[in-house]
Coordinates of C-alpha atoms in Angstrom, one line a residue:
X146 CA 140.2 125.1 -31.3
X147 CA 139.5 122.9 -28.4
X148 CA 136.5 123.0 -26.3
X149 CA 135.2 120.4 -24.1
X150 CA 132.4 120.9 -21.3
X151 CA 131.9 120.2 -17.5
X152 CA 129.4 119.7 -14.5
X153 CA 130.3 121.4 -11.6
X154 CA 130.0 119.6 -8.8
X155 CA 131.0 121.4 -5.6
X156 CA 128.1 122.1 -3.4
X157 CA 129.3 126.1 -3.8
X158 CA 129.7 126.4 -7.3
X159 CA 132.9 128.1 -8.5
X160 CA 134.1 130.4 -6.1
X161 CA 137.4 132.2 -5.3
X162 CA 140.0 129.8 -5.0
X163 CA 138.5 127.6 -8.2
X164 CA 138.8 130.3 -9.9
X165 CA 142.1 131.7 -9.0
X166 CA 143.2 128.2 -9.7
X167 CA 141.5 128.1 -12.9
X168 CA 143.1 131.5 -13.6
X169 CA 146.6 130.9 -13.1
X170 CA 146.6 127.6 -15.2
X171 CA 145.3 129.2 -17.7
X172 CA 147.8 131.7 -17.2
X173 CA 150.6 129.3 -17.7
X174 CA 149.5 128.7 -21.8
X175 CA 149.7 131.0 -24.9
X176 CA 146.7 129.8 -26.1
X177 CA 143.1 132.2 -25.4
X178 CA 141.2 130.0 -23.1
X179 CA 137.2 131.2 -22.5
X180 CA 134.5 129.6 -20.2
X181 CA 131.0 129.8 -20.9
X182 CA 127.9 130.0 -19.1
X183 CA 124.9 129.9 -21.2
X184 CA 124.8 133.0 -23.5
X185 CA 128.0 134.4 -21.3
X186 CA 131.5 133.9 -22.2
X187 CA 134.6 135.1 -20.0
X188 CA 138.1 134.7 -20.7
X189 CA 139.4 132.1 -18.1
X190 CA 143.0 134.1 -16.8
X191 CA 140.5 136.8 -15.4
X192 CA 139.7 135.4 -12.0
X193 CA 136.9 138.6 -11.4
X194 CA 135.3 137.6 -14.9
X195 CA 134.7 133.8 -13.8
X196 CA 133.6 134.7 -10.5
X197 CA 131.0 136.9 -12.0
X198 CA 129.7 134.1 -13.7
X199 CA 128.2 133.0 -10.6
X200 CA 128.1 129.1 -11.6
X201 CA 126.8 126.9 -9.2
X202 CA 126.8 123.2 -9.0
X203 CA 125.2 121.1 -11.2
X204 CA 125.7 123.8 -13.9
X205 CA 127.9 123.1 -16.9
X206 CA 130.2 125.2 -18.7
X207 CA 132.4 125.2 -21.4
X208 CA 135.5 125.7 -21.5
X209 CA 137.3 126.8 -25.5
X210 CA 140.6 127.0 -26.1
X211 CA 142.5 128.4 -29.3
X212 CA 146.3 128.9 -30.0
X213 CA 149.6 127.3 -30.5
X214 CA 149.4 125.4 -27.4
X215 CA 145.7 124.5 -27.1
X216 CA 145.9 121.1 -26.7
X217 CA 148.4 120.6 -24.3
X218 CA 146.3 123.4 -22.3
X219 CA 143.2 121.5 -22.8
X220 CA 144.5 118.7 -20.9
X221 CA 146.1 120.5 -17.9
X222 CA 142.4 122.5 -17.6
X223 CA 140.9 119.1 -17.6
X224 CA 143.2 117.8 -15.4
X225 CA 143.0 120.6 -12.9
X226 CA 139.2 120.3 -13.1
X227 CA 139.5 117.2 -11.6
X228 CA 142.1 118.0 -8.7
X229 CA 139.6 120.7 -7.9
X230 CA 136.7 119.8 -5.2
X231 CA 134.6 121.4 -8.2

């Protein structure tokens, strides 16, 4: 399993198109991908889920990822993190 953390740092916070984003990368890999919000943990292809998080900015979260892909889908999170105004 894979797991790596991040700030967010978009004035807003995660909001719909982050997380649709989010969701359909995460949709592109085998592999279970979850985020985390303190004691809350959603599974990442549900856009709804990570909305209801309600993470705002300067929050972090954690994102975990387990499967036959996980590391290859650990990077292209990470890498769409950072394409994101998040």
């Amino acid at each position: 399993m894979k797991t790596f953390a991040y700030t967010i740092t978009d004035p807003v916070g995660i909001h719909a198109r982050p997380a649709g984003t989010l969701a359909k990368k995460a949709a592109e890999f085998q592999s279970k991908v979850s985020l985390t919000k303190g004691e809350k943990t959603v599974e990442l292809k549900r856009m709804m889920a990570v909305m209801g998080l309600g993470i705002r900015c300067g929050e972090t979260v954690t994102f975990s990822v387990e499967g036959p892909d996980e590391n290859e889908a650990a990077a292209a999170l990470e890498a769409c993190l950072h394409e994101l105004p998040l």
